[in-house]
mmCIF file of C-alpha atoms in Angstrom:
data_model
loop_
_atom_site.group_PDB
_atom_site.id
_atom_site.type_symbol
_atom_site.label_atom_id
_atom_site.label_comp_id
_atom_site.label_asym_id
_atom_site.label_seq_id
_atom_site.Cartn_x
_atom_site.Cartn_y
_atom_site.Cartn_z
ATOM 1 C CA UNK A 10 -37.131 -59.379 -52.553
ATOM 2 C CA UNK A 11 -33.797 -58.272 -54.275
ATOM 3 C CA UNK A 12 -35.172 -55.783 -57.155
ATOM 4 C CA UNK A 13 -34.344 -56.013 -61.086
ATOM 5 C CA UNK A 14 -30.981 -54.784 -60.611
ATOM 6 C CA UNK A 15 -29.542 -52.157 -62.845
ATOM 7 C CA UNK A 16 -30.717 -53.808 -66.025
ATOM 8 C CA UNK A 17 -33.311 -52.914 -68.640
ATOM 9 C CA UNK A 18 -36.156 -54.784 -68.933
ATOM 10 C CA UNK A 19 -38.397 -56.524 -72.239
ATOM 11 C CA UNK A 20 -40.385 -54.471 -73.941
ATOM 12 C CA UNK A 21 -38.635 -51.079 -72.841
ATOM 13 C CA UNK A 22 -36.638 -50.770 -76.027
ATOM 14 C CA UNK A 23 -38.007 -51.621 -78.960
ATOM 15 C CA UNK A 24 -37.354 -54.210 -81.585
ATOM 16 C CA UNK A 25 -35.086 -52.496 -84.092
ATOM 17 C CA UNK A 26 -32.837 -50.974 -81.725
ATOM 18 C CA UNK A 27 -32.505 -53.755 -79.623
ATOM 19 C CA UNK A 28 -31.354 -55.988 -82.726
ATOM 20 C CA UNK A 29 -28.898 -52.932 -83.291
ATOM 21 C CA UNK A 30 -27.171 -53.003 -79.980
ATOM 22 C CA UNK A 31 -27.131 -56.771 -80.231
ATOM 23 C CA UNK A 32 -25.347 -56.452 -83.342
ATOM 24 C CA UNK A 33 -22.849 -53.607 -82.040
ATOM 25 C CA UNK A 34 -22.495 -55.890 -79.314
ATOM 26 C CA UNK A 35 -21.665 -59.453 -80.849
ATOM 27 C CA UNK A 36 -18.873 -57.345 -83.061
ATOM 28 C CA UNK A 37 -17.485 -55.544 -79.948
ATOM 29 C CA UNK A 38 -17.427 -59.039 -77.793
ATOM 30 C CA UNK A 39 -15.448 -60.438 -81.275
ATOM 31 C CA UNK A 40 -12.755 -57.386 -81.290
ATOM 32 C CA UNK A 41 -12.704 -58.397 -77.387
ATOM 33 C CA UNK A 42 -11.790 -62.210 -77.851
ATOM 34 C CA UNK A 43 -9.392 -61.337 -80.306
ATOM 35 C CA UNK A 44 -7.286 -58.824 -78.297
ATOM 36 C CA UNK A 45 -7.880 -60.617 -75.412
ATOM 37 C CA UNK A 46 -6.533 -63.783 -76.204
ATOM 38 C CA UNK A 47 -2.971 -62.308 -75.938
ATOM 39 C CA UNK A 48 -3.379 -61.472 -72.640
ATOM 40 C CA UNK A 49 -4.511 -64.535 -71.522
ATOM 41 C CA UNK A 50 -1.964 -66.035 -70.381
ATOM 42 C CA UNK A 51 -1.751 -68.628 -67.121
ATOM 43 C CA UNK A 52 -2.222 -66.309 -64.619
ATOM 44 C CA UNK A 53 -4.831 -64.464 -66.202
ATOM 45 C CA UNK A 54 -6.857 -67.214 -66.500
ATOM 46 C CA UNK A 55 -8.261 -68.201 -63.101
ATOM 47 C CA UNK A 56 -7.855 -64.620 -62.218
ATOM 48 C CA UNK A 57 -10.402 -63.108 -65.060
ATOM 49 C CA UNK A 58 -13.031 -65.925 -63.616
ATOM 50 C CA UNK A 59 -12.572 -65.421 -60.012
ATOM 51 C CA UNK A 60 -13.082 -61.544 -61.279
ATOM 52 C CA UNK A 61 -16.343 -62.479 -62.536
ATOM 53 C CA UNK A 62 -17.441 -64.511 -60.073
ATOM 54 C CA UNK A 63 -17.223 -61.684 -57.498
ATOM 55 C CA UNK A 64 -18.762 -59.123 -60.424
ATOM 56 C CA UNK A 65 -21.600 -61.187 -60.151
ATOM 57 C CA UNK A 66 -21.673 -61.592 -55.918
ATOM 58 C CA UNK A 67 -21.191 -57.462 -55.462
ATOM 59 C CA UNK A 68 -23.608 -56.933 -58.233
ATOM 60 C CA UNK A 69 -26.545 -59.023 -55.591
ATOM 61 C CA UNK A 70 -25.246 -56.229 -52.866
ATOM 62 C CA UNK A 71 -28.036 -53.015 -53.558
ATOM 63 C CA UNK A 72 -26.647 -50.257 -51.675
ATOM 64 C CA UNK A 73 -29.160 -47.240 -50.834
ATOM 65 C CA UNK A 74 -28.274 -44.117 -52.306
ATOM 66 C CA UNK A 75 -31.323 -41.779 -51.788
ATOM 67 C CA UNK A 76 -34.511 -42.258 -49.779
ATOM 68 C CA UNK A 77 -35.993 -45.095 -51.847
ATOM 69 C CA UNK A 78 -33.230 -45.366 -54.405
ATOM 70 C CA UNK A 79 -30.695 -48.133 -54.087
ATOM 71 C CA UNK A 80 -28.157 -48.832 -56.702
ATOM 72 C CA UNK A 81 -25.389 -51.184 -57.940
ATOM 73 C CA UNK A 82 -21.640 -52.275 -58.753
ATOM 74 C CA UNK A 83 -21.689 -52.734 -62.308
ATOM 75 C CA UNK A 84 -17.884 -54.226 -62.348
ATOM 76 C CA UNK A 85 -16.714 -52.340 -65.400
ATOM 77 C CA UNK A 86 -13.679 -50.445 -63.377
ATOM 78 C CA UNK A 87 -13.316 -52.893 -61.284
ATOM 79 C CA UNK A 88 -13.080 -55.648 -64.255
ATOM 80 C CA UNK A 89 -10.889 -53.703 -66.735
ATOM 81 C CA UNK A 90 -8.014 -52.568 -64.151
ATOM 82 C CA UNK A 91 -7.700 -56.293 -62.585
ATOM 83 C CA UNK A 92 -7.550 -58.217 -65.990
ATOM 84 C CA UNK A 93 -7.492 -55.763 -68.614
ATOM 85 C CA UNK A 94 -10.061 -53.538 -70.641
ATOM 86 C CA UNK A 95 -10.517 -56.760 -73.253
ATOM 87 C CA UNK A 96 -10.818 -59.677 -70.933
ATOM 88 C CA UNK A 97 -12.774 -57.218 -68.313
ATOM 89 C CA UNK A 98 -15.378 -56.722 -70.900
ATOM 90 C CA UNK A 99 -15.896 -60.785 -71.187
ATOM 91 C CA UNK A 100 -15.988 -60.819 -67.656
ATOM 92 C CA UNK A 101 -19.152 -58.526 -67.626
ATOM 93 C CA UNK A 102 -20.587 -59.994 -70.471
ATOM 94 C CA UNK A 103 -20.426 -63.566 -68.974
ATOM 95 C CA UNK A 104 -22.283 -62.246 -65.565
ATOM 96 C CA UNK A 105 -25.141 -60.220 -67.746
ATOM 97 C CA UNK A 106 -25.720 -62.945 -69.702
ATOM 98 C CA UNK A 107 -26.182 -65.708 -67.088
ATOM 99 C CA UNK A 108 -28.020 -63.128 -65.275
ATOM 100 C CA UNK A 109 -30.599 -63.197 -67.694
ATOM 101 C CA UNK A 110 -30.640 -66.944 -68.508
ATOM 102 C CA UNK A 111 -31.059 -67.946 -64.974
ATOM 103 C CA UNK A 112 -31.582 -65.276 -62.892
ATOM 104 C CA UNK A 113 -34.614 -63.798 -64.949
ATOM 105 C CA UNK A 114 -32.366 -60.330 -64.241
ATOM 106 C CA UNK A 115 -32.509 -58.172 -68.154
ATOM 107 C CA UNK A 116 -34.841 -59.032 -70.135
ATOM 108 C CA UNK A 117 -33.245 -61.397 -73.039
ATOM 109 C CA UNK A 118 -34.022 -59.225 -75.787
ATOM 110 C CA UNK A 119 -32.276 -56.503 -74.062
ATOM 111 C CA UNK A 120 -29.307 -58.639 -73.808
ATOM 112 C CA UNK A 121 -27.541 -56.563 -76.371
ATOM 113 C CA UNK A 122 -28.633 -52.942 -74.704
ATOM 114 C CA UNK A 123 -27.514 -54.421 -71.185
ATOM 115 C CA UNK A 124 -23.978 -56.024 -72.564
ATOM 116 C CA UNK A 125 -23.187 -52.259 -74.436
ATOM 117 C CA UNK A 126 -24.314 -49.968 -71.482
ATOM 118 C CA UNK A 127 -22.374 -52.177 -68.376
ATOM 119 C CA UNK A 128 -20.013 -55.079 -70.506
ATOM 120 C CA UNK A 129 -18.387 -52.535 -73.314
ATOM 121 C CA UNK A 130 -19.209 -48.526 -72.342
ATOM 122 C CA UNK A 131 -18.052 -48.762 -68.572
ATOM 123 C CA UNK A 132 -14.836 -51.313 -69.110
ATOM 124 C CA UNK A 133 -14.055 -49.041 -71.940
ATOM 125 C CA UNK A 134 -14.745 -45.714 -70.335
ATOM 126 C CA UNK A 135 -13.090 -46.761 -66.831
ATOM 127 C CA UNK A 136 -9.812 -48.226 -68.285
ATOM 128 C CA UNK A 137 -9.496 -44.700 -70.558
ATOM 129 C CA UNK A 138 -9.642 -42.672 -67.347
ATOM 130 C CA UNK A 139 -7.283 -45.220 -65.647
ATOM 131 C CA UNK A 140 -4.566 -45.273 -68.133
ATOM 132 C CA UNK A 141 -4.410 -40.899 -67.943
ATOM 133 C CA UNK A 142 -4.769 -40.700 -64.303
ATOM 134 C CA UNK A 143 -2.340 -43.180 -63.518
ATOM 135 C CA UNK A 144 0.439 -41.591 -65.692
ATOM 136 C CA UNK A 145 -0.524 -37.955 -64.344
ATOM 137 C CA UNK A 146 -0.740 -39.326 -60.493
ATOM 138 C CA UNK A 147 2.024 -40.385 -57.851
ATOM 139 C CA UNK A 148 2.619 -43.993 -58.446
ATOM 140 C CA UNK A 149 1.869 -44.563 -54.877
ATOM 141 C CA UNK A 150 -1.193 -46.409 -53.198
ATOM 142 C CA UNK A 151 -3.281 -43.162 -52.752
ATOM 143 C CA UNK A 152 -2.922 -42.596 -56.620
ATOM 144 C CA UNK A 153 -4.178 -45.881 -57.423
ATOM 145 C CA UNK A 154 -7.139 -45.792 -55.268
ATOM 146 C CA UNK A 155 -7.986 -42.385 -56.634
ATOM 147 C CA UNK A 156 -7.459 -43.243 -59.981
ATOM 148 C CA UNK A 157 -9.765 -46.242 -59.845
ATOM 149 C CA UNK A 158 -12.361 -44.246 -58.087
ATOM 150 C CA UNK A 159 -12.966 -41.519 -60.718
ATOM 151 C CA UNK A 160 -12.766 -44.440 -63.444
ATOM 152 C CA UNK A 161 -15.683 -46.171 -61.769
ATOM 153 C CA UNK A 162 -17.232 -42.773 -60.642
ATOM 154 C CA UNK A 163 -17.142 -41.359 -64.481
ATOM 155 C CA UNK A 164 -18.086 -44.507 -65.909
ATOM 156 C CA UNK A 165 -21.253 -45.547 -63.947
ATOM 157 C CA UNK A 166 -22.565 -41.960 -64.968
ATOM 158 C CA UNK A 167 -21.551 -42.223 -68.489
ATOM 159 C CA UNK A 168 -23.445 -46.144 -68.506
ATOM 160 C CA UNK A 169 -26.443 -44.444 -67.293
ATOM 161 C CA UNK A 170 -26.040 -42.026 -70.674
ATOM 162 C CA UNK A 171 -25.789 -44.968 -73.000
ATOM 163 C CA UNK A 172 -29.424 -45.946 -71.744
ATOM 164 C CA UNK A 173 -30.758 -42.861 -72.059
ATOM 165 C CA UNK A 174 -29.665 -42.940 -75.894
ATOM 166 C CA UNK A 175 -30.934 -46.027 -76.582
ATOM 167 C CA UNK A 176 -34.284 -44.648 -75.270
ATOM 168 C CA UNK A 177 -33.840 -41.715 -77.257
ATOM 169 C CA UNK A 178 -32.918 -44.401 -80.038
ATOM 170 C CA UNK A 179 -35.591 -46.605 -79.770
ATOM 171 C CA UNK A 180 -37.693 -45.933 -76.129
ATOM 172 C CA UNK A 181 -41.358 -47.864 -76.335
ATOM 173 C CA UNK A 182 -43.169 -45.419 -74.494
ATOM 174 C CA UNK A 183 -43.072 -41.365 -75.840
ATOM 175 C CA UNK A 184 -42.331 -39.497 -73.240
ATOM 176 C CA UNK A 185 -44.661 -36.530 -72.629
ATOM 177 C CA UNK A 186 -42.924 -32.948 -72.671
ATOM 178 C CA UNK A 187 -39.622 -32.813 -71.453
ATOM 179 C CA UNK A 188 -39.668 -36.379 -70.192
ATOM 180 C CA UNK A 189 -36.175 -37.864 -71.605
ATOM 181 C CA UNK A 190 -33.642 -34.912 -70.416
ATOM 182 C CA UNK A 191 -35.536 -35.607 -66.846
ATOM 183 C CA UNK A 192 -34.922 -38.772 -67.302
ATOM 184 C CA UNK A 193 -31.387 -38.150 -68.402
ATOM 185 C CA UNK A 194 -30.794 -35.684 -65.593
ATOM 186 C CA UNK A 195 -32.093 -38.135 -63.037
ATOM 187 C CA UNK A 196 -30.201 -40.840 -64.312
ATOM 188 C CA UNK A 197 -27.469 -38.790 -64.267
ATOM 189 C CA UNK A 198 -27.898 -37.284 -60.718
ATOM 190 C CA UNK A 199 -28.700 -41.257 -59.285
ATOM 191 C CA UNK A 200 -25.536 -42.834 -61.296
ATOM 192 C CA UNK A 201 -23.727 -39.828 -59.719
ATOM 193 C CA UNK A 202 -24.215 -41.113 -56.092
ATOM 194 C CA UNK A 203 -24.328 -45.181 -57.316
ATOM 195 C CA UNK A 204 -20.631 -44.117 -58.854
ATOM 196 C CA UNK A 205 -19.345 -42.900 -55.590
ATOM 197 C CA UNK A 206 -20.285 -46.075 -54.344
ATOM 198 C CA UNK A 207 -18.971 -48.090 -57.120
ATOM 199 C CA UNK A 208 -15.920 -46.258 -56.807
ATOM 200 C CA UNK A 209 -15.132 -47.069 -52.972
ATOM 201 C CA UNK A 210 -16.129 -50.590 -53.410
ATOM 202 C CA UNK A 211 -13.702 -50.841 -56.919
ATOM 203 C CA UNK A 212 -10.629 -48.913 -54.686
ATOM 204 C CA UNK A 213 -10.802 -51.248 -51.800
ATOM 205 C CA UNK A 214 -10.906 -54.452 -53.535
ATOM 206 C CA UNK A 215 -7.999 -52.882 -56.165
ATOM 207 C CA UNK A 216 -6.029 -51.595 -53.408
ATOM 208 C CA UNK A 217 -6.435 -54.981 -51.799
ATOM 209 C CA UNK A 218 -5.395 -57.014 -54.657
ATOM 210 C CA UNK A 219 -2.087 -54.670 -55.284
ATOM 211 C CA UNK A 220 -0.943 -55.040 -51.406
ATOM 212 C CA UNK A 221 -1.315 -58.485 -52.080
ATOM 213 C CA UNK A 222 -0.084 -59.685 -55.599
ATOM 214 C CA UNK A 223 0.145 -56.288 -57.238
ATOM 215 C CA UNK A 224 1.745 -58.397 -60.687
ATOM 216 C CA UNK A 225 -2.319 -59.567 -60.663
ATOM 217 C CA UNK A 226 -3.239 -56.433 -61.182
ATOM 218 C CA UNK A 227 -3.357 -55.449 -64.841
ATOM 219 C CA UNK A 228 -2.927 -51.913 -65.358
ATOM 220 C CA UNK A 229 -0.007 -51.755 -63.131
ATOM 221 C CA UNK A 230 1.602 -53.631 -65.388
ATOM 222 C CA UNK A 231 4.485 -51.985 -67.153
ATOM 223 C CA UNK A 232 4.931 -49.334 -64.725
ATOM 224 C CA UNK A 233 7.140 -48.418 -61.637
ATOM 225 C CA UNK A 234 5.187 -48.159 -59.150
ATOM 226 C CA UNK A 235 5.512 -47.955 -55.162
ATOM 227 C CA UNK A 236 2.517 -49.155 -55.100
ATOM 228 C CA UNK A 237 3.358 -52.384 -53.832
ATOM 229 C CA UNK A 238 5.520 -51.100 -51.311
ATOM 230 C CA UNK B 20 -1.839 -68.489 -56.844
ATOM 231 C CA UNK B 21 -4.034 -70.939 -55.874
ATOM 232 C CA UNK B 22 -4.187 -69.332 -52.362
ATOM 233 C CA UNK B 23 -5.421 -66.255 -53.522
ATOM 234 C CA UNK B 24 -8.104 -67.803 -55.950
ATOM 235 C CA UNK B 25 -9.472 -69.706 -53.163
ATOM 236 C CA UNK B 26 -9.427 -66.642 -50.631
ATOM 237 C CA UNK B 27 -11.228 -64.584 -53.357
ATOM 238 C CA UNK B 28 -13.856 -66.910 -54.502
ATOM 239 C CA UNK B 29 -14.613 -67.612 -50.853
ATOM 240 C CA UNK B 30 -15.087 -63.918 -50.429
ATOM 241 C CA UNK B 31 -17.356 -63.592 -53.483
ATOM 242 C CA UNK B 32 -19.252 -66.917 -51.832
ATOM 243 C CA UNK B 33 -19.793 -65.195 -48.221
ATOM 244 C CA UNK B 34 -20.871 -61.918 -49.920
ATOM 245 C CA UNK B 35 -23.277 -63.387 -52.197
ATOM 246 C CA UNK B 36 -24.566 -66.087 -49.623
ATOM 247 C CA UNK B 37 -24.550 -63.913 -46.564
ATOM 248 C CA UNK B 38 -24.351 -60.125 -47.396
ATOM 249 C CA UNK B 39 -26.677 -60.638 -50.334
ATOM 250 C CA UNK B 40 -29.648 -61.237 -47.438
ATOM 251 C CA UNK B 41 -29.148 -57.600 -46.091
ATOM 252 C CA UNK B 42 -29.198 -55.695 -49.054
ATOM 253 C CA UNK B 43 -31.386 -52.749 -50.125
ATOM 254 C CA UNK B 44 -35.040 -53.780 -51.603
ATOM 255 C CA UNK B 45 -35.435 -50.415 -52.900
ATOM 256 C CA UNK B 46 -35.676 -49.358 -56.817
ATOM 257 C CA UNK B 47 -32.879 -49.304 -58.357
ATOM 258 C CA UNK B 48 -31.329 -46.243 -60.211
ATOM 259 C CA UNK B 49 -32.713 -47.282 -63.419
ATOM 260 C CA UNK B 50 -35.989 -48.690 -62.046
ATOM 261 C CA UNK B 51 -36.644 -45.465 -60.203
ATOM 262 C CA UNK B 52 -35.972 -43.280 -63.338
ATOM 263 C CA UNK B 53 -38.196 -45.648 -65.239
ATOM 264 C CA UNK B 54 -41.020 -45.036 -63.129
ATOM 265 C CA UNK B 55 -40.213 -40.920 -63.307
ATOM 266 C CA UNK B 56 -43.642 -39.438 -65.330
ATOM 267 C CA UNK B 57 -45.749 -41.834 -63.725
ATOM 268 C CA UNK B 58 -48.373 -42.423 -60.791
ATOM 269 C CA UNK B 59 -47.717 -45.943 -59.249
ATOM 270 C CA UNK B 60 -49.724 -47.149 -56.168
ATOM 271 C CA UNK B 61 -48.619 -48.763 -52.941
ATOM 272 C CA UNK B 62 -47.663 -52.044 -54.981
ATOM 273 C CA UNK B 63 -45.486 -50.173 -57.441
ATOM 274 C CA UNK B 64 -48.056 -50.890 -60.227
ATOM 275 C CA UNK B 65 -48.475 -47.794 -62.696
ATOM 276 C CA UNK B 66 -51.959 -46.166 -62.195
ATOM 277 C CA UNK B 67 -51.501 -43.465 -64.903
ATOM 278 C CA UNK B 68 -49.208 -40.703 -66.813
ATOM 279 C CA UNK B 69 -46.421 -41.471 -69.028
ATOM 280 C CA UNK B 70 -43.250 -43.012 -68.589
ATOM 281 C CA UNK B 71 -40.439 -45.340 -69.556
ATOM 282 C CA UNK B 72 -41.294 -49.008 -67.049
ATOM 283 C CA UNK B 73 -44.901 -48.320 -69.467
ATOM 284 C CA UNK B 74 -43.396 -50.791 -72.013
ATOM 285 C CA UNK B 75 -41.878 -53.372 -69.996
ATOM 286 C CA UNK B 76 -42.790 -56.292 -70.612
ATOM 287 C CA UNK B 77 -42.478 -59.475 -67.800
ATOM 288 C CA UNK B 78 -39.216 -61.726 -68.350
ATOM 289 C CA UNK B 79 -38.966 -64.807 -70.592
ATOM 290 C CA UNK B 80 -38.046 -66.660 -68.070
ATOM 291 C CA UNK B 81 -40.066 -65.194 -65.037
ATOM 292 C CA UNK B 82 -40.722 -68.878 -63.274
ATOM 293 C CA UNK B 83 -36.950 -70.510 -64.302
ATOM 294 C CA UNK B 84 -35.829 -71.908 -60.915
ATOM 295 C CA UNK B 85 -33.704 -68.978 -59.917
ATOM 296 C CA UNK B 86 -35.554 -66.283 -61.114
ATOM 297 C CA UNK B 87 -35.010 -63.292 -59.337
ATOM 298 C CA UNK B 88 -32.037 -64.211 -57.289
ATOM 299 C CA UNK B 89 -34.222 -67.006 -55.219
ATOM 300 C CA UNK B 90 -34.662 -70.867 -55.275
ATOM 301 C CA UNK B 91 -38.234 -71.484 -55.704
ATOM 302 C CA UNK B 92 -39.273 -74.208 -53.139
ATOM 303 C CA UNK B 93 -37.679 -72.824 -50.835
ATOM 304 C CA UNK B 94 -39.836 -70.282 -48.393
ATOM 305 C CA UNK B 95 -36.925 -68.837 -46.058
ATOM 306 C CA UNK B 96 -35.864 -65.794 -47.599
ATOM 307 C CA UNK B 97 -32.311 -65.118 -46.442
ATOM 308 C CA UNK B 98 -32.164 -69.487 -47.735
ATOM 309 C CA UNK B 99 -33.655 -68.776 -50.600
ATOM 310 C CA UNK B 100 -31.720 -65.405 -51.629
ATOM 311 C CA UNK B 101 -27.944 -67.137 -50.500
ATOM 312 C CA UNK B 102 -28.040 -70.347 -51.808
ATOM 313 C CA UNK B 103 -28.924 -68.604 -55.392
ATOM 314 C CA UNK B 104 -26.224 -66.146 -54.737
ATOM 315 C CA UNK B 105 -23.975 -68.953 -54.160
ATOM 316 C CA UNK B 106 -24.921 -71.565 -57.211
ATOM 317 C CA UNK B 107 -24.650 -68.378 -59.207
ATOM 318 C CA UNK B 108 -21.253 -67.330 -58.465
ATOM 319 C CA UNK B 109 -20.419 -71.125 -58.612
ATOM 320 C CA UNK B 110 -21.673 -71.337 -61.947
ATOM 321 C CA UNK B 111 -20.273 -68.059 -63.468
ATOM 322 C CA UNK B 112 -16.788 -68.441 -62.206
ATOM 323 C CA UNK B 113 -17.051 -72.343 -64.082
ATOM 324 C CA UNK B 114 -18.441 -70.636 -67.145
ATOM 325 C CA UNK B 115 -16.194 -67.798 -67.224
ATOM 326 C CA UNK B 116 -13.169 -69.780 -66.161
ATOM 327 C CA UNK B 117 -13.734 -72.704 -68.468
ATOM 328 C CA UNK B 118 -14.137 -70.201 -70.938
ATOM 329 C CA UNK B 119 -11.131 -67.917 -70.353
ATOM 330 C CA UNK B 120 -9.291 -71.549 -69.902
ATOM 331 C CA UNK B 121 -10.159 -72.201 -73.652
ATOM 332 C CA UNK B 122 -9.474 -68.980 -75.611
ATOM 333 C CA UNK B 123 -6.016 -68.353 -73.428
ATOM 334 C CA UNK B 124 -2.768 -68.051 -75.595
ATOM 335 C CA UNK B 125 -0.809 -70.960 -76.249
ATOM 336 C CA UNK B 126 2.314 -69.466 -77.014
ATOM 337 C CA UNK B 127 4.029 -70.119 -74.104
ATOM 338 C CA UNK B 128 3.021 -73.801 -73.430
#
């Protein structure tokens, strides 16, 4: 019953562009296990699996967003402020990929396409927009959850934009006319609304985890905040 | 540390055993935009026109025991959708955990 969530299927991509993004992706998920290694340290650890783990619970939970349109968490946010933009990416990665070995959920070949739009462009994008807004906004709880929910907000949409060129890359079908900038405008307009609801679920569980143990929370780390207050 | 491991991962298990039942069945995002160009009957199959879902193509592993977030054998649906939610968060937390346990720095131990 549960629909091919947010990931691209066979056959939608083709062949050379799908090797390309597999390729961008193997050397990304390299850089990632490189940098990410120093951050690994004991408490990271169980964290950055228990991080993935609920990735891949919240990713099963569609949410509707118009009449007949239901959407996603992809994790990105959510991943790169907990454990760090590095190890966040792995975490992603990790749930993708044994979505599509056992879960028949992204096609395999477009195991590199899937890993670069959700694993590397949202972790990436969403820790950027942390890092700035939490320097420009009160260190207080309110800032945090704000912050977090334009990072997931800005980078569901920009996700959805990575697809769209691929498909302008490499798309198996021609689309007739205008067909890809309505595509990218409806992807666009959908991610929009899938954001906002990325973005609520990514604050709560954040704001959660910093009332908690805010020294789990990574990019916290190195600032004064009141957040834990 | 512990503590809050366990309370997590038994949070990720409810939501992905329980909550997983009551989700949405619509298209997704990316499913409805792949569909955008095109005519599709009742069943969601493509009658005509042009658009992106044209090209895909069915999964590799289409029949693999937990294909499509189910256990095949077993017929109850809300069964069926939880107990896959729940091996699968069992088994990426070991993957990702073993994983993260392997690559972590050793400097301080």
């Amino acid at each position: 019953m549960i629909p091919e969530a947010l990931h691209i299927s066979n056959g939608v991509l083709n062949g050379p562009v799908s090797i390309a993004y597999a390729v961008l992706a193997a050397v990304a998920i390299g850089v990632c296990v490189v940098n990410g290694r120093r951050d690994l340290e004991d408490r990271l650890v169980p964290m950055a699996g228990l991080v993935a783990a609920f990735i891949f619970a919240v990713q099963m939970l569609n949410f509707p967003v118009l009449p007949g349109v239901s959407g996603h968490l992809l994790g990105g946010a959510l991943a790169a402020i907990l454990v760090g933009p590095w190890v966040g990416a792995l975490c992603v990665t990790i749930v993708i990929t044994a979505q599509a070995l056992f879960f028949a959920d992204g096609g395999i070949t477009a195991l590199g396409p899937n890993i670069t739009n959700m694993g590397l462009v949202s972790t990436a994008v969403a820790f950027g927009v942390t890092v700035v807004l939490l320097r420009v906004l009160p260190r207080t709880p309110a800032g945090l959850s704000i912050s977090v929910f334009v990072a997931a907000v800005v980078s569901v949409v920009v996700a959805s934009q990575s697809f769209v060129l691929q498909y302008a890359l490499g798309g198996s079908t021609e689309l007739t006319g205008g067909g890809l900038a309505g595509v990218a405008a409806t992807m666009a307009g959908t991610h929009l609304l899938i954001g906002v609801g990325e973005g609520l679920i990514s604050a709560a569980t954040v704001a959660t985890v910093a009332r908690v143990r805010p020294d789990l929370v990574y990019a916290l780390r190195g600032l004064k905040t009141g957040v834990a207050a | 540390m512990r503590k809050f491991i366990l309370a997590g991962l038994l949070a990720a298990l409810l939501l992905a055993g329980v909550v997983s039942s009551f989700a949405s069945s619509s298209p997704d995002g990316l499913d409805s935009a792949s569909t955008k160009g095109c005519t599709t009957d009742a069943d969601g199959e493509i009658t005509g026109g042009t658009c992106i879902a044209q090209g895909a193509k069915d999964h590799e592993l289409a029949d693999s025991p937990l294909a499509d977030y189910g256990i095949r054998g077993i017929d109850n649906a809300y069964l069926s959708t939880g107990l896959s939610g729940i091996a699968g968060v069992l088994l990426v937390f070991a993957v990702s955990g073993g994983a993260f346990w392997l690559l972590r720095s050793r400097k301080r131990s």
